[in-house]
Amino acid sequence: MAGDDNRSAVPSPTTVLYVDDERSNRIVFEHAFNKHFDLVTAASASEALTILETSSIGVLVTDQRMPGMTGNQLLMEVKERWPGVVRIVITAYSDFDALLQAVNDGLVARYIVKPWEREELLEVLRWACEVHLVGARDAMIRERLLKTERLAMLGTVADAAMHDMSQPLVALLNNSEALVRYTRSFPLLGDLLRLHGQLLPRAQRQELRTIIRDLPELATDLFDAAKVASAISKQFKGLFREEHQVEAREADPVRVVDHALAVARPQLPSGARGRYVGPDLLPPVALAPTDLFRVLANLIINAAEALSSSPRRGGIIEVDARVDETMVELVVRDDGPGMSPEAMAKATKEYFTTRAEGTGLGLTQCRRIVEGSGGTMAIESVEGEGTTVTVRVPRSERVTSPPARRDAS
């Protein structure tokens, strides 16, 4: 269905194509924007593709949920066949996974959340038309504009996600802290079990021994993970709202490695093992504990995923450490399948990932954090032999006491 030809304003030189399977939505869209743009509408993705094949379209606006072909599927085909078209999706927060995929895959330049507001969408459409006209003259400038907008979109999505996560994180933090307190009574429970355990069936006695032995460590891991998640959430919220909460820039690397290995344990494939092989005592580094954890957890989990993709069973992830006068060097190595030279060249580029569910931001974040502290990060990989990531961060002078040793296995 095409828009009304009797427009009261000079039409834009860029044609906007709006795709929605609901007729009422198309009528409302036309009524809101027909006077501002050269507007064409389509009732399905297949109709939209026919219009794109026969008309010069500059901006595509599509609904996400449509029968036959979804908004993301349409956006993917348009990206491949008409890369110069500026693409926008209209979606609901319930479609968060599809929205995140669209942003990660570079399918959209902007997104609009239902129910849209006329003035907001009008400004987005004007921006999209301008970007299309700029791109017609200079494709490089257009790509820079779209990349900047994509980063802004990721920030907006992350802000919404952090907001939705804040209450569950508070509950997780409080409850895991309470669980740690409760486990402090476990030595007494152990004594009671030794004195009166014969009153219980053997299987129940064994189950209680296992709980008394393992639950304190599991509770501590859970509480540590909740504190890290809460700190990251506060960092993000402070970034978006310009309310920066500064965490102390000093971390005990051995304790952080220990926690990162514990968090990575569930990611290890069957038969694989992760372990720390460095010194039990290291000087603190000039990096916030949350940031150092993000770096190490990313690297160790990446290594675990590499082992999972290996054709052979098991595998080893080792974290080693060395110290010189000014730096602490942390080395994460695995004996997985390694990376090809092509993958190595793109490994730390934004949005590059070899996993369908990945965002391609993990290694980019690691490098940003490390280099922001005055350190360096280097990656070496040989196909068929494995990958080694070396992180060097500035050291502090205070010496810390060694933690209890734990492996991820």
Short mmCIF file of C-alpha atoms in Angstrom, two decimals:
data_model
loop_
_atom_site.label_atom_id
_atom_site.label_comp_id
_atom_site.label_asym_id
_atom_site.label_seq_id
_atom_site.Cartn_x
_atom_site.Cartn_y
_atom_site.Cartn_z
CA MET A 1 0.00 0.00 0.00
CA ALA A 2 1.60 3.29 -1.08
CA GLY A 3 1.30 6.55 0.78
CA ASP A 4 -1.05 9.42 -0.17
CA ASP A 5 0.34 11.40 -3.14
CA ASN A 6 -1.28 14.69 -1.99
CA ARG A 7 1.44 15.80 0.39
CA SER A 8 1.46 19.28 1.90
CA ALA A 9 5.28 19.38 2.22
CA VAL A 10 8.12 18.95 -0.24
CA PRO A 11 8.91 15.21 -0.24
CA SER A 12 12.28 14.05 0.94
CA PRO A 13 14.65 12.89 -1.81
CA THR A 14 15.01 9.69 0.22
CA THR A 15 12.15 7.18 0.08
CA VAL A 16 11.16 5.49 3.35
CA LEU A 17 9.74 1.95 3.23
CA TYR A 18 7.66 0.86 6.24
CA VAL A 19 6.89 -2.86 6.69
CA ASP A 20 4.20 -4.14 9.08
CA ASP A 21 1.72 -6.99 8.68
CA GLU A 22 -0.98 -5.12 10.66
CA ARG A 23 -2.97 -2.72 8.48
CA SER A 24 -3.90 -0.46 11.41
CA ASN A 25 -0.21 0.12 12.17
CA ARG A 26 0.49 1.03 8.55
CA ILE A 27 -2.40 3.52 8.53
CA VAL A 28 -1.16 5.18 11.74
CA PHE A 29 2.41 5.33 10.39
CA GLU A 30 1.26 6.90 7.12
CA HIS A 31 -0.92 9.43 8.93
CA ALA A 32 1.98 10.43 11.21
CA PHE A 33 4.74 10.77 8.59
CA ASN A 34 3.17 11.03 5.14
CA LYS A 35 3.63 14.80 5.05
CA HIS A 36 7.31 14.62 5.96
CA PHE A 37 8.70 11.83 3.77
CA ASP A 38 8.31 10.09 0.47
CA LEU A 39 6.66 7.08 2.06
CA VAL A 40 5.86 3.57 0.84
CA THR A 41 4.40 0.77 2.97
CA ALA A 42 4.35 -3.02 2.66
CA ALA A 43 2.21 -5.64 4.41
CA SER A 44 4.87 -8.36 4.46
CA ALA A 45 8.58 -8.97 4.08
CA SER A 46 8.08 -10.54 0.66
CA GLU A 47 6.17 -7.46 -0.53
CA ALA A 48 8.96 -5.27 0.85
CA LEU A 49 11.58 -7.22 -1.09
CA THR A 50 9.56 -6.77 -4.29
CA ILE A 51 9.42 -3.00 -3.68
CA LEU A 52 13.18 -2.90 -3.02
CA GLU A 53 13.82 -4.71 -6.30
CA THR A 54 11.77 -2.22 -8.31
CA SER A 55 12.19 1.08 -6.42
CA SER A 56 14.97 3.24 -5.04
CA ILE A 57 14.61 2.94 -1.25
CA GLY A 58 16.86 4.83 1.16
CA VAL A 59 15.41 3.92 4.57
CA LEU A 60 13.74 0.69 5.69
CA VAL A 61 11.61 0.60 8.85
CA THR A 62 10.30 -2.85 9.76
CA ASP A 63 8.32 -4.47 12.52
CA GLN A 64 10.07 -7.39 14.23
CA ARG A 65 7.26 -9.90 14.62
CA MET A 66 5.71 -10.79 11.27
CA PRO A 67 4.44 -14.08 9.85
CA GLY A 68 6.53 -15.88 7.26
CA MET A 69 9.73 -13.83 7.50
CA THR A 70 10.69 -12.01 10.71
CA GLY A 71 12.04 -8.51 10.85
CA ASN A 72 15.59 -9.80 11.46
CA GLN A 73 15.39 -12.15 8.48
CA LEU A 74 14.25 -9.27 6.27
CA LEU A 75 16.98 -7.02 7.63
CA MET A 76 19.62 -9.68 6.94
CA GLU A 77 18.57 -10.02 3.30
CA VAL A 78 18.40 -6.25 2.83
CA LYS A 79 21.85 -5.86 4.37
CA GLU A 80 23.29 -8.37 1.91
CA ARG A 81 21.47 -7.17 -1.21
CA TRP A 82 21.08 -3.43 -0.57
CA PRO A 83 23.80 -2.44 1.92
CA GLY A 84 23.23 1.27 1.29
CA VAL A 85 19.72 1.16 2.75
CA VAL A 86 19.58 2.56 6.31
CA ARG A 87 17.75 -0.05 8.38
CA ILE A 88 15.53 0.53 11.46
CA VAL A 89 13.53 -1.99 13.48
CA ILE A 90 10.47 -1.37 15.61
CA THR A 91 10.29 -3.86 18.43
CA ALA A 92 9.09 -4.57 21.97
CA TYR A 93 11.22 -5.16 25.06
CA SER A 94 9.89 -8.73 25.06
CA ASP A 95 11.88 -9.21 21.81
CA PHE A 96 15.13 -8.34 23.59
CA ASP A 97 17.08 -11.34 22.23
CA ALA A 98 16.08 -10.56 18.66
CA LEU A 99 16.95 -6.89 19.19
CA LEU A 100 20.37 -7.75 20.59
CA GLN A 101 21.02 -10.06 17.63
CA ALA A 102 20.04 -7.29 15.22
CA VAL A 103 22.45 -4.85 16.89
CA ASN A 104 25.30 -7.40 17.17
CA ASP A 105 24.96 -8.51 13.54
CA GLY A 106 24.89 -4.93 12.26
CA LEU A 107 21.40 -5.38 10.86
CA VAL A 108 20.06 -2.04 12.11
CA ALA A 109 21.23 1.54 12.40
CA ARG A 110 18.56 2.38 15.01
CA TYR A 111 15.78 0.66 16.91
CA ILE A 112 12.49 2.00 18.21
CA VAL A 113 10.63 0.46 21.14
CA LYS A 114 6.85 0.06 21.01
CA PRO A 115 4.71 2.00 21.55
CA TRP A 116 6.64 4.60 19.57
CA GLU A 117 6.26 8.33 20.08
CA ARG A 118 5.72 10.43 16.98
CA GLU A 119 8.31 13.12 17.68
CA GLU A 120 11.01 10.61 18.59
CA LEU A 121 10.42 8.49 15.50
CA LEU A 122 10.22 11.61 13.32
CA GLU A 123 13.70 12.66 14.42
CA VAL A 124 15.03 9.13 13.85
CA LEU A 125 13.60 9.07 10.32
CA ARG A 126 15.09 12.50 9.54
CA TRP A 127 18.46 11.28 10.83
CA ALA A 128 18.22 8.11 8.71
CA CYS A 129 17.43 10.11 5.56
CA GLU A 130 20.41 12.37 6.21
CA VAL A 131 22.69 9.36 6.72
CA HIS A 132 21.45 7.85 3.46
CA LEU A 133 22.16 11.06 1.56
CA VAL A 134 25.63 11.34 3.14
CA GLY A 135 26.30 7.70 2.23
CA ALA A 136 25.37 8.33 -1.37
CA ARG A 137 28.20 10.88 -1.49
CA ASP A 138 30.76 9.21 0.80
CA ALA A 139 30.35 5.58 1.90
CA MET A 140 33.23 5.82 4.42
CA ILE A 141 31.62 8.68 6.34
CA ARG A 142 28.33 6.77 6.31
CA GLU A 143 29.99 3.71 7.87
CA ARG A 144 31.59 5.84 10.57
CA LEU A 145 28.24 7.40 11.42
CA LEU A 146 26.56 3.99 11.58
CA LYS A 147 29.34 2.54 13.74
CA THR A 148 29.03 5.42 16.20
CA GLU A 149 25.27 4.96 16.30
CA ARG A 150 25.67 1.23 16.81
CA LEU A 151 27.85 1.79 19.87
CA ALA A 152 25.26 4.23 21.22
CA MET A 153 22.54 1.63 20.66
CA LEU A 154 24.52 -1.00 22.54
CA GLY A 155 24.89 1.45 25.40
CA THR A 156 21.14 2.09 25.47
CA VAL A 157 20.36 -1.63 25.39
CA ALA A 158 22.90 -2.27 28.14
CA ASP A 159 21.44 0.54 30.26
CA ALA A 160 17.96 -0.98 29.97
CA ALA A 161 19.33 -4.42 30.81
CA MET A 162 21.21 -3.08 33.85
CA HIS A 163 18.07 -1.38 35.07
CA ASP A 164 16.05 -4.58 34.78
CA MET A 165 18.81 -6.57 36.48
CA SER A 166 19.29 -4.25 39.45
CA GLN A 167 16.58 -5.72 41.69
CA PRO A 168 17.47 -9.38 41.04
CA LEU A 169 21.12 -8.49 41.70
CA VAL A 170 20.24 -6.92 45.05
CA ALA A 171 18.35 -10.07 46.02
CA LEU A 172 21.22 -12.28 44.84
CA LEU A 173 23.77 -10.22 46.77
CA ASN A 174 21.78 -10.17 50.01
CA ASN A 175 20.78 -13.83 49.89
CA SER A 176 24.24 -15.09 49.00
CA GLU A 177 25.73 -13.03 51.85
CA ALA A 178 23.18 -14.60 54.23
CA LEU A 179 24.09 -18.04 52.88
CA VAL A 180 27.77 -17.41 53.66
CA ARG A 181 26.81 -16.43 57.23
CA TYR A 182 24.77 -19.59 57.65
CA THR A 183 27.64 -21.81 56.51
CA ARG A 184 29.78 -20.51 59.36
CA SER A 185 27.79 -22.87 61.58
CA PHE A 186 28.74 -25.88 59.47
CA PRO A 187 31.64 -26.96 61.74
CA LEU A 188 29.05 -27.40 64.52
CA LEU A 189 26.83 -29.36 62.15
CA GLY A 190 29.81 -31.55 61.32
CA ASP A 191 30.35 -32.24 65.02
CA LEU A 192 26.69 -33.13 65.47
CA LEU A 193 26.86 -35.46 62.48
CA ARG A 194 29.87 -37.25 63.90
CA LEU A 195 28.15 -37.67 67.28
CA HIS A 196 24.67 -38.63 66.14
CA GLY A 197 25.04 -39.53 62.48
CA GLN A 198 24.38 -43.20 63.23
CA LEU A 199 20.71 -42.29 63.75
CA LEU A 200 20.43 -41.51 60.02
CA PRO A 201 20.51 -43.85 57.05
CA ARG A 202 23.94 -44.17 55.45
CA ALA A 203 22.92 -42.37 52.24
CA GLN A 204 21.65 -39.36 54.18
CA ARG A 205 24.81 -39.22 56.28
CA GLN A 206 26.92 -39.17 53.12
CA GLU A 207 24.75 -36.46 51.56
CA LEU A 208 25.07 -34.29 54.70
CA ARG A 209 28.86 -34.74 54.71
CA THR A 210 28.99 -33.61 51.10
CA ILE A 211 26.84 -30.55 51.86
CA ILE A 212 28.92 -29.61 54.91
CA ARG A 213 32.14 -30.02 52.89
CA ASP A 214 31.14 -28.27 49.65
CA LEU A 215 28.46 -25.68 50.45
CA PRO A 216 30.69 -23.11 52.24
CA GLU A 217 32.96 -22.86 49.18
CA LEU A 218 29.97 -22.73 46.81
CA ALA A 219 28.33 -20.02 48.93
CA THR A 220 31.54 -17.96 48.93
CA ASP A 221 31.84 -18.31 45.15
CA LEU A 222 28.22 -17.22 44.75
CA PHE A 223 28.70 -14.21 47.04
CA ASP A 224 31.91 -13.19 45.23
CA ALA A 225 30.18 -13.48 41.86
CA ALA A 226 27.23 -11.42 43.13
CA LYS A 227 29.61 -8.69 44.33
CA VAL A 228 31.34 -8.61 40.94
CA ALA A 229 28.01 -8.48 39.08
CA SER A 230 26.79 -5.70 41.37
CA ALA A 231 30.00 -3.69 40.86
CA ILE A 232 29.76 -4.06 37.08
CA SER A 233 26.12 -2.97 37.19
CA LYS A 234 27.05 0.14 39.19
CA GLN A 235 29.85 0.92 36.75
CA PHE A 236 27.47 0.77 33.81
CA LYS A 237 24.74 2.79 35.48
CA GLY A 238 27.28 5.41 36.54
CA LEU A 239 28.65 5.56 32.98
CA PHE A 240 25.22 6.14 31.42
CA ARG A 241 24.15 8.67 34.04
CA GLU A 242 27.53 10.39 34.43
CA GLU A 243 27.62 9.32 38.08
CA HIS A 244 30.94 7.54 38.23
CA GLN A 245 31.52 5.40 41.32
CA VAL A 246 35.25 4.84 41.53
CA GLU A 247 36.36 1.43 42.80
CA ALA A 248 39.75 1.17 44.48
CA ARG A 249 42.34 0.55 41.76
CA GLU A 250 44.20 -2.19 43.56
CA ALA A 251 43.61 -5.92 43.23
CA ASP A 252 45.25 -9.08 44.53
CA PRO A 253 45.82 -11.02 41.28
CA VAL A 254 46.05 -14.45 42.90
CA ARG A 255 42.69 -14.07 44.62
CA VAL A 256 41.09 -12.77 41.43
CA VAL A 257 42.55 -15.64 39.38
CA ASP A 258 41.21 -18.04 41.99
CA HIS A 259 37.72 -16.57 41.71
CA ALA A 260 37.80 -16.45 37.90
CA LEU A 261 38.76 -20.14 37.75
CA ALA A 262 35.88 -20.98 40.09
CA VAL A 263 33.39 -19.03 37.96
CA ALA A 264 34.69 -20.70 34.78
CA ARG A 265 34.38 -24.21 36.22
CA PRO A 266 30.83 -24.87 34.84
CA GLN A 267 32.02 -23.87 31.35
CA LEU A 268 34.70 -26.55 31.18
CA PRO A 269 33.94 -29.51 28.89
CA SER A 270 33.98 -33.03 30.28
CA GLY A 271 37.49 -34.12 31.25
CA ALA A 272 38.99 -30.61 31.02
CA ARG A 273 40.78 -28.86 33.85
CA GLY A 274 41.70 -25.29 34.70
CA ARG A 275 44.47 -24.51 37.16
CA TYR A 276 46.72 -21.75 38.45
CA VAL A 277 50.42 -22.65 38.22
CA GLY A 278 51.99 -19.34 39.23
CA PRO A 279 53.40 -18.12 42.57
CA ASP A 280 51.14 -18.23 45.62
CA LEU A 281 52.13 -14.67 46.46
CA LEU A 282 52.02 -11.74 44.01
CA PRO A 283 52.11 -7.97 44.50
CA PRO A 284 48.80 -6.14 43.98
CA VAL A 285 48.14 -4.63 40.57
CA ALA A 286 46.93 -1.10 39.81
CA LEU A 287 43.56 -2.25 38.52
CA ALA A 288 40.16 -2.45 40.20
CA PRO A 289 39.30 -6.01 41.33
CA THR A 290 36.11 -5.99 39.24
CA ASP A 291 38.00 -4.98 36.10
CA LEU A 292 40.75 -7.56 36.60
CA PHE A 293 38.10 -10.23 37.16
CA ARG A 294 36.30 -9.24 33.93
CA VAL A 295 39.54 -9.62 32.00
CA LEU A 296 40.54 -12.97 33.49
CA ALA A 297 37.04 -14.46 33.47
CA ASN A 298 36.64 -13.51 29.79
CA LEU A 299 39.97 -15.09 28.87
CA ILE A 300 39.42 -18.28 30.87
CA ILE A 301 35.86 -18.77 29.62
CA ASN A 302 37.05 -18.14 26.03
CA ALA A 303 39.65 -20.86 26.59
CA ALA A 304 36.99 -23.22 27.97
CA GLU A 305 34.82 -22.61 24.90
CA ALA A 306 37.82 -23.31 22.68
CA LEU A 307 38.32 -26.65 24.44
CA SER A 308 34.62 -27.42 23.92
CA SER A 309 35.05 -26.99 20.16
CA SER A 310 38.06 -29.31 20.05
CA PRO A 311 37.46 -32.78 18.56
CA ARG A 312 39.41 -34.41 21.38
CA ARG A 313 38.13 -34.85 24.92
CA GLY A 314 39.41 -32.88 27.88
CA GLY A 315 42.15 -30.31 27.69
CA ILE A 316 44.04 -27.99 30.01
CA ILE A 317 43.75 -24.29 30.81
CA GLU A 318 46.67 -22.89 32.78
CA VAL A 319 47.02 -19.46 34.33
CA ASP A 320 50.62 -18.53 35.06
CA ALA A 321 52.17 -15.37 36.50
CA ARG A 322 55.50 -13.58 36.47
CA VAL A 323 56.66 -10.35 38.11
CA ASP A 324 59.25 -7.75 37.22
CA GLU A 325 60.07 -4.40 38.80
CA THR A 326 57.04 -2.55 37.45
CA MET A 327 54.58 -5.09 36.03
CA VAL A 328 52.70 -8.27 36.86
CA GLU A 329 52.33 -10.61 33.90
CA LEU A 330 49.36 -13.00 33.82
CA VAL A 331 49.32 -15.68 31.13
CA VAL A 332 46.23 -17.69 30.17
CA ARG A 333 47.00 -20.62 27.88
CA ASP A 334 44.97 -23.53 26.56
CA ASP A 335 45.78 -26.56 24.43
CA GLY A 336 42.61 -26.24 22.34
CA PRO A 337 42.25 -26.01 18.55
CA GLY A 338 43.88 -22.56 18.29
CA MET A 339 42.96 -19.85 15.78
CA SER A 340 43.66 -19.42 12.10
CA PRO A 341 45.74 -16.42 11.00
CA GLU A 342 42.52 -14.84 9.68
CA ALA A 343 40.75 -15.22 13.02
CA MET A 344 43.85 -13.97 14.87
CA ALA A 345 43.86 -10.78 12.79
CA LYS A 346 40.27 -10.05 13.82
CA ALA A 347 40.34 -11.43 17.38
CA THR A 348 40.24 -8.10 19.21
CA LYS A 349 38.10 -6.23 16.69
CA GLU A 350 34.69 -5.12 17.92
CA TYR A 351 31.81 -7.49 17.18
CA PHE A 352 34.01 -10.23 15.70
CA THR A 353 33.06 -13.62 17.12
CA THR A 354 33.24 -17.23 16.00
CA ARG A 355 30.25 -18.21 18.18
CA ALA A 356 26.62 -17.83 17.11
CA GLU A 357 25.62 -16.56 20.56
CA GLY A 358 28.64 -14.28 21.02
CA THR A 359 28.65 -10.48 20.89
CA GLY A 360 32.25 -10.09 19.74
CA LEU A 361 32.98 -7.61 22.56
CA GLY A 362 34.79 -9.81 25.12
CA LEU A 363 38.38 -9.46 23.93
CA THR A 364 37.76 -5.84 22.95
CA GLN A 365 36.69 -5.10 26.51
CA CYS A 366 39.70 -6.96 27.90
CA ARG A 367 42.12 -4.93 25.80
CA ARG A 368 40.36 -1.67 26.68
CA ILE A 369 40.53 -2.40 30.42
CA VAL A 370 44.16 -3.54 30.34
CA GLU A 371 45.44 -0.70 28.18
CA GLY A 372 43.40 1.79 30.23
CA SER A 373 45.45 0.77 33.27
CA GLY A 374 48.72 1.34 31.41
CA GLY A 375 49.20 -2.34 30.58
CA THR A 376 49.33 -4.47 27.45
CA MET A 377 47.60 -7.56 26.10
CA ALA A 378 49.04 -9.89 23.48
CA ILE A 379 47.56 -12.99 21.82
CA GLU A 380 49.49 -15.87 20.29
CA SER A 381 47.77 -18.83 18.68
CA VAL A 382 48.73 -21.82 16.56
CA GLU A 383 46.09 -23.91 14.84
CA GLY A 384 46.00 -27.37 16.33
CA GLU A 385 48.12 -26.40 19.34
CA GLY A 386 46.23 -23.78 21.34
CA THR A 387 46.11 -20.11 22.31
CA THR A 388 48.09 -18.02 24.79
CA VAL A 389 46.99 -14.59 26.00
CA THR A 390 49.53 -12.52 27.95
CA VAL A 391 48.28 -9.64 30.07
CA ARG A 392 50.77 -7.21 31.64
CA VAL A 393 49.42 -4.72 34.20
CA PRO A 394 51.22 -2.20 36.43
CA ARG A 395 51.98 -3.42 39.93
CA SER A 396 51.50 -1.79 43.30
CA GLU A 397 53.94 -2.12 46.16
CA ARG A 398 51.88 -3.69 48.94
CA VAL A 399 52.33 -7.47 49.35
CA THR A 400 49.28 -9.62 50.05
CA SER A 401 48.87 -12.91 51.86
CA PRO A 402 48.33 -16.03 49.76
CA PRO A 403 44.77 -17.37 49.46
CA ALA A 404 43.76 -21.03 49.72
CA ARG A 405 44.51 -22.80 46.47
CA ARG A 406 41.63 -24.04 44.28
CA ASP A 407 41.59 -25.41 40.74
CA ALA A 408 38.71 -25.28 38.26
CA SER A 409 38.11 -28.88 37.34
#
